[in-house]
Tab-separated table of C-alpha atoms in Angstrom:
chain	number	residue	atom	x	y	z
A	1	UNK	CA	0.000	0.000	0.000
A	2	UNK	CA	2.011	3.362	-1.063
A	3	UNK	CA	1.037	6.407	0.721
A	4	UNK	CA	2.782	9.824	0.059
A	5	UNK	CA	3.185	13.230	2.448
A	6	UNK	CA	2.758	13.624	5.559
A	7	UNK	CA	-0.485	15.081	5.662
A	8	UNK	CA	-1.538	11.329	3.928
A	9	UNK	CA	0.358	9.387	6.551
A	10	UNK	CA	-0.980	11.506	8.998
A	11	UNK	CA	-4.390	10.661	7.219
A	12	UNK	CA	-3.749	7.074	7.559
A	13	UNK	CA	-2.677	6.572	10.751
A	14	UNK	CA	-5.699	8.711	12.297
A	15	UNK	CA	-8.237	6.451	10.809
A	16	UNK	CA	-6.462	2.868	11.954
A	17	UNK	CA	-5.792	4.451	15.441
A	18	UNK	CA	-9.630	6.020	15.661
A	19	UNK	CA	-11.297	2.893	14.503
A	20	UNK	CA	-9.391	0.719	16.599
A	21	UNK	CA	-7.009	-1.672	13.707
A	22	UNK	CA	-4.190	-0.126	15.950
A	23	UNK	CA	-5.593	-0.595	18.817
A	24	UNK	CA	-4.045	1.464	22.277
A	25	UNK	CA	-0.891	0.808	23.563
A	26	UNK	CA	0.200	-0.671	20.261
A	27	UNK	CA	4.087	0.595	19.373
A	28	UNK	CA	4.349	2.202	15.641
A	29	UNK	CA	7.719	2.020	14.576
A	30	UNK	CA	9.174	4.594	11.846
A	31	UNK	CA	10.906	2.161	10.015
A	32	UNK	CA	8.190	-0.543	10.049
A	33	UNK	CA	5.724	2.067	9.009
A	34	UNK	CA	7.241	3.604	5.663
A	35	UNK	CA	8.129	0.095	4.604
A	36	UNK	CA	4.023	-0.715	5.200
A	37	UNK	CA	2.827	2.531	3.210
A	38	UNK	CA	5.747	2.130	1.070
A	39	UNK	CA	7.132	6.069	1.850
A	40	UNK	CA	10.683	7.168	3.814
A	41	UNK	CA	10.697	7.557	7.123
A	42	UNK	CA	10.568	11.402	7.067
A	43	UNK	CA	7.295	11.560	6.073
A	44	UNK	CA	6.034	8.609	8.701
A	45	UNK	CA	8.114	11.270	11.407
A	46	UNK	CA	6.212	13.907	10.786
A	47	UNK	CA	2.672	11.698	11.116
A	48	UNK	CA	3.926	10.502	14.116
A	49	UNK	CA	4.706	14.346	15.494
A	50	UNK	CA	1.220	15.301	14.192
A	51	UNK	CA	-0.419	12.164	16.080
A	52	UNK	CA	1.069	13.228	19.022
A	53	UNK	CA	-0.138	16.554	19.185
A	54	UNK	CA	-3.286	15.809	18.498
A	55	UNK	CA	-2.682	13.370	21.998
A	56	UNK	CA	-3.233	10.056	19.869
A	57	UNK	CA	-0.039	8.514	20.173
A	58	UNK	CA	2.729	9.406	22.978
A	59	UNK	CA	6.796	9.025	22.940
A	60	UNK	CA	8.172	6.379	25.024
A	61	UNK	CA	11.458	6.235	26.307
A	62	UNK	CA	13.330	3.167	24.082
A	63	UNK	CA	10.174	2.056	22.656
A	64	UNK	CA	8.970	5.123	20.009
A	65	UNK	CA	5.532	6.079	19.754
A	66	UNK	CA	2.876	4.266	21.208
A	67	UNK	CA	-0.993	4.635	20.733
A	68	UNK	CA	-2.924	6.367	23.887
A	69	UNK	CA	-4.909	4.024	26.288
A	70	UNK	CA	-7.551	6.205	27.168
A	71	UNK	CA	-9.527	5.583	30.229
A	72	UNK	CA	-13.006	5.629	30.778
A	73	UNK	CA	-12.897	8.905	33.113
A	74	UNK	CA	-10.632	10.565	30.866
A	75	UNK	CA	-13.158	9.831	27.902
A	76	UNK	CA	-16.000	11.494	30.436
A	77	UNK	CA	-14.092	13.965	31.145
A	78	UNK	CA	-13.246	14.851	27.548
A	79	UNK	CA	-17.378	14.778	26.542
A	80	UNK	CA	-17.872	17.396	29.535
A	81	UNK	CA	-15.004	19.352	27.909
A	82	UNK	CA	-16.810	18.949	24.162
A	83	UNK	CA	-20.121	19.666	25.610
A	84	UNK	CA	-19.286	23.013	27.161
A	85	UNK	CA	-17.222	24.163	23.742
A	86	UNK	CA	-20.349	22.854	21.670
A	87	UNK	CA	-23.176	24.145	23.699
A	88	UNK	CA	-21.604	27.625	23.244
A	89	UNK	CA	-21.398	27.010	19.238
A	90	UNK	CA	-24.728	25.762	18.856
A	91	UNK	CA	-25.912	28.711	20.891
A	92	UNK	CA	-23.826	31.112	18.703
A	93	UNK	CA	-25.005	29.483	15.616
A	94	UNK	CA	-28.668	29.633	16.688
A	95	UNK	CA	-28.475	33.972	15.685
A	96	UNK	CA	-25.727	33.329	12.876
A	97	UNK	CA	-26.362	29.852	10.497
A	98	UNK	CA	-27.020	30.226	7.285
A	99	UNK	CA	-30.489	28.555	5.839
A	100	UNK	CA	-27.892	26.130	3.931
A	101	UNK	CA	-26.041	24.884	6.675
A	102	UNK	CA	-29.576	23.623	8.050
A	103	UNK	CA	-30.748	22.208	4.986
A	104	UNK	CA	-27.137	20.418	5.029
A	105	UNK	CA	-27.856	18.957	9.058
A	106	UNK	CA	-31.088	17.910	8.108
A	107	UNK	CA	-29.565	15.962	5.308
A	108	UNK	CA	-26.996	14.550	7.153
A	109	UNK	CA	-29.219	13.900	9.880
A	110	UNK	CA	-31.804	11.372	7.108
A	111	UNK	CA	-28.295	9.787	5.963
A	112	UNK	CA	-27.432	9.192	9.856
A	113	UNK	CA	-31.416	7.319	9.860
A	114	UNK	CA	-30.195	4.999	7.703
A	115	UNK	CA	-27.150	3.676	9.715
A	116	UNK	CA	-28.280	4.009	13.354
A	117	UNK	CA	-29.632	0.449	12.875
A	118	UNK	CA	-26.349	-1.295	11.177
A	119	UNK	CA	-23.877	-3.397	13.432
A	120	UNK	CA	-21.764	-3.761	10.663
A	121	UNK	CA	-18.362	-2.203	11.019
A	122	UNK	CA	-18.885	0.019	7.625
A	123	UNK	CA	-22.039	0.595	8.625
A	124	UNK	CA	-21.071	2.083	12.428
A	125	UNK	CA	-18.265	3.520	10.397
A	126	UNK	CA	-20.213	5.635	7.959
A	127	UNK	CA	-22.390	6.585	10.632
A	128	UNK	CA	-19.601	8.275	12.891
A	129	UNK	CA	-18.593	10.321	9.953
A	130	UNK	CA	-21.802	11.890	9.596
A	131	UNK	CA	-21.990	12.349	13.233
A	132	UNK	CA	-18.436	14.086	12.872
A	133	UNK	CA	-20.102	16.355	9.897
A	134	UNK	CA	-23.300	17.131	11.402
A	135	UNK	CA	-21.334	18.498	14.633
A	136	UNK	CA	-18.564	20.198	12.549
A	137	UNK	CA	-21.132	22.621	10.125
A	138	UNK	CA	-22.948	23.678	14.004
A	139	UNK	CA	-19.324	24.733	15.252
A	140	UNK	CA	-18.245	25.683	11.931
A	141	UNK	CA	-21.763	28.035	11.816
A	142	UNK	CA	-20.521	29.435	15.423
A	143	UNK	CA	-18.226	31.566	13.345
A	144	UNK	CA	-15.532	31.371	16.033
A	145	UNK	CA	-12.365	29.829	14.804
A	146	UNK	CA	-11.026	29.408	18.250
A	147	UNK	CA	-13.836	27.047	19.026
A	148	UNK	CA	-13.578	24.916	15.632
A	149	UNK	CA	-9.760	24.235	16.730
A	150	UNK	CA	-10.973	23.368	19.936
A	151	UNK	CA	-13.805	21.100	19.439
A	152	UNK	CA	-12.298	19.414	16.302
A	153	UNK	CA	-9.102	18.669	19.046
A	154	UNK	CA	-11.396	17.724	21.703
A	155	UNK	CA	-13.694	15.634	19.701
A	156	UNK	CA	-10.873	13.436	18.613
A	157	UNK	CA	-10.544	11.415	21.841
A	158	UNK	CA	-14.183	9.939	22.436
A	159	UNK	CA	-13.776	8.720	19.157
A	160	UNK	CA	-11.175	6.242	20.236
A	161	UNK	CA	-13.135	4.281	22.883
A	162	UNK	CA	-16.891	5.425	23.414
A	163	UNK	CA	-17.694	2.284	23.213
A	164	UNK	CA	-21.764	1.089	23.874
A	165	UNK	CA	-21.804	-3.008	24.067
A	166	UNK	CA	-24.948	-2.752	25.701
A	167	UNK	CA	-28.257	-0.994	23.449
A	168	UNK	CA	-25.708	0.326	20.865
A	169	UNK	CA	-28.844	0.346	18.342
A	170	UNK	CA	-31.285	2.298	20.799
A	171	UNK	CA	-28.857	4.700	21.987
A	172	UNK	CA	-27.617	5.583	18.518
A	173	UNK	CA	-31.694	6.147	17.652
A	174	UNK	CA	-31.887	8.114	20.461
A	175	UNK	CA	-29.231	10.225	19.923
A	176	UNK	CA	-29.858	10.642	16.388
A	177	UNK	CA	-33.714	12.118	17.710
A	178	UNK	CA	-31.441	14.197	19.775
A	179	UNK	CA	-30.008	15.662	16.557
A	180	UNK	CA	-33.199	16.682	15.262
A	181	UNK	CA	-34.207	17.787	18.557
A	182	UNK	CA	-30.993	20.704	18.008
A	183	UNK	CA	-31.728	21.142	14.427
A	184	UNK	CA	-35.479	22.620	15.303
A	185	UNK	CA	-33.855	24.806	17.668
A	186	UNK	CA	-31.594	26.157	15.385
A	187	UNK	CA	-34.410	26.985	13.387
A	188	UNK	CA	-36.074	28.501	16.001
A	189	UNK	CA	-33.400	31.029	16.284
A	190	UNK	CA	-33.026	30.175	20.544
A	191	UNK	CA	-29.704	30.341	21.565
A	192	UNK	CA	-30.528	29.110	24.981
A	193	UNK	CA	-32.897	26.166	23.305
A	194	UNK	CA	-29.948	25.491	21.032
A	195	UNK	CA	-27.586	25.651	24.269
A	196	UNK	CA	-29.360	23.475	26.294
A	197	UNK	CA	-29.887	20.964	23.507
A	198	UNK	CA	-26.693	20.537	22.623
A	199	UNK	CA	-25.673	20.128	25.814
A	200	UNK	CA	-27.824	17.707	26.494
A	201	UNK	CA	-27.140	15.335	23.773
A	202	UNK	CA	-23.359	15.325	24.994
A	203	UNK	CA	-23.676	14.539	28.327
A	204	UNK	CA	-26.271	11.350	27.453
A	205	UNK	CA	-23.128	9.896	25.718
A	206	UNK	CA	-21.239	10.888	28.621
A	207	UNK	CA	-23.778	9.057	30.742
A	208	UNK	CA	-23.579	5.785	28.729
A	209	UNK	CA	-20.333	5.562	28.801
A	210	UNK	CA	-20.179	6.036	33.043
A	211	UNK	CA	-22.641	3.454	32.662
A	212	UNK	CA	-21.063	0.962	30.474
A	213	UNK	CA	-18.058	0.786	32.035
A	214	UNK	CA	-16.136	1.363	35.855
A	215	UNK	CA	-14.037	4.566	35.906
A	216	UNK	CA	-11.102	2.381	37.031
A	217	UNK	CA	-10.738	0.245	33.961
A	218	UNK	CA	-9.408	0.630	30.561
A	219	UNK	CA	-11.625	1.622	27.723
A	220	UNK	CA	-12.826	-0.976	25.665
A	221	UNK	CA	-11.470	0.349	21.910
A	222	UNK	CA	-12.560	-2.190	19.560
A	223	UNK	CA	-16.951	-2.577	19.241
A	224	UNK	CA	-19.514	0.198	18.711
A	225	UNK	CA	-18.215	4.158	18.448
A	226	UNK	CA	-20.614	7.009	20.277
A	227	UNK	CA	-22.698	8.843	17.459
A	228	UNK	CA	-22.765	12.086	19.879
């Protein structure tokens, strides 16, 4: 498989490490790497640089970089951080989007329909990028770039391990009612509606995962994704 740039390795790596094929705690090795993707090593450096920023991977003394083992409180922690930055933007879109940014959520929302019911690993897949969409045009609509760097940071980590073994299908229905729920008050214009909605439907992911799983035990990062 030849990949080329770092931006593409960078790419690559995200997507393996978020969906779980390289799976926490696993070492990634520069020289293993660029022989895999079939690029030098400079490029796979520079991923690997990128990856750690971004908190997904961290340097270990004599071992290189290894992929984050998020915890279950950290992962809680990180959905109170996403719904306070989120709540704000929806609230700030509420008096700003444009009427084509909700015809877009209400699209994506009617694709997300489709999937909510799929166990499938494309399926859950496809579903958690429109999740990802439908929360990036609400921030996006904020009109704040601070809070698009900081949300699209934030959101990276739940990705990793919000795991729901229990009612996956429910929950994902529920939250994708949730979605429409935010998209009337968008509509509406009400900042505070769109505020407390979108806070809301954070914290009830939050929730499951306290629920699914003790504080004191390692994420589970290889079944079902959150959709929130």
């Amino acid at each position: 498989m030849a990949v080329t740039g770092g931006q593409t390795v960078f790419a690559n790596l995200r997507a393996r490490i978020l969906s779980g094929e390289l799976p926490a705690r696993a070492t990634l090795r520069e020289t293993a790497l660029a022989q895999e993707l079939g690029v030098s090593r400079t490029p796979v450096r520079e991923a690997l640089r990128r990856l750690d920023e971004a908190g997904l991977v961290e340097f270990v003394p004599n071992r290189g970089a290894t992929v984050v083992e998020w915890t279950p409180e950290q992962i809680r922690e990180t959905y109170f951080v996403r719904a306070a930055l989120e709540s704000r933007a929806a609230g700030l879109a509420a008096d700003r989007i444009e009427p084509a940014d909700l015809d877009r959520l209400a699209i994506l929302i009617e694709a997300m329909e489709e999937f909510v019911c799929r166990v499938d690993a494309e399926g859950i897949d496809r579903l958690g990028v429109l999740n990802a969409e439908f929360h990036r045009v609400i921030v996006a609509a904020s009109g704040v770039t601070q809070l698009m760097v900081l949300a699209a940071s934030v959101g990276r980590a739940p990705l990793m391990a919000a795991h729901f073994r229990r009612d996956g299908v429910s929950f994902r229905a529920g939250s994708n009612h949730q979605h429409r729920d935010i998209l009337t008050a968008l509509r509406s214009g009400d900042v505070l509606w769109a505020e407390v909605a979108m806070r809301s439907h954070i914290l009830a992911a939050r929730n499951a995962v306290a629920a699914d799983q003790p504080a004191d035990q390692p994420a589970d990062q290889s079944t079902e994704p959150a959709t929130a």
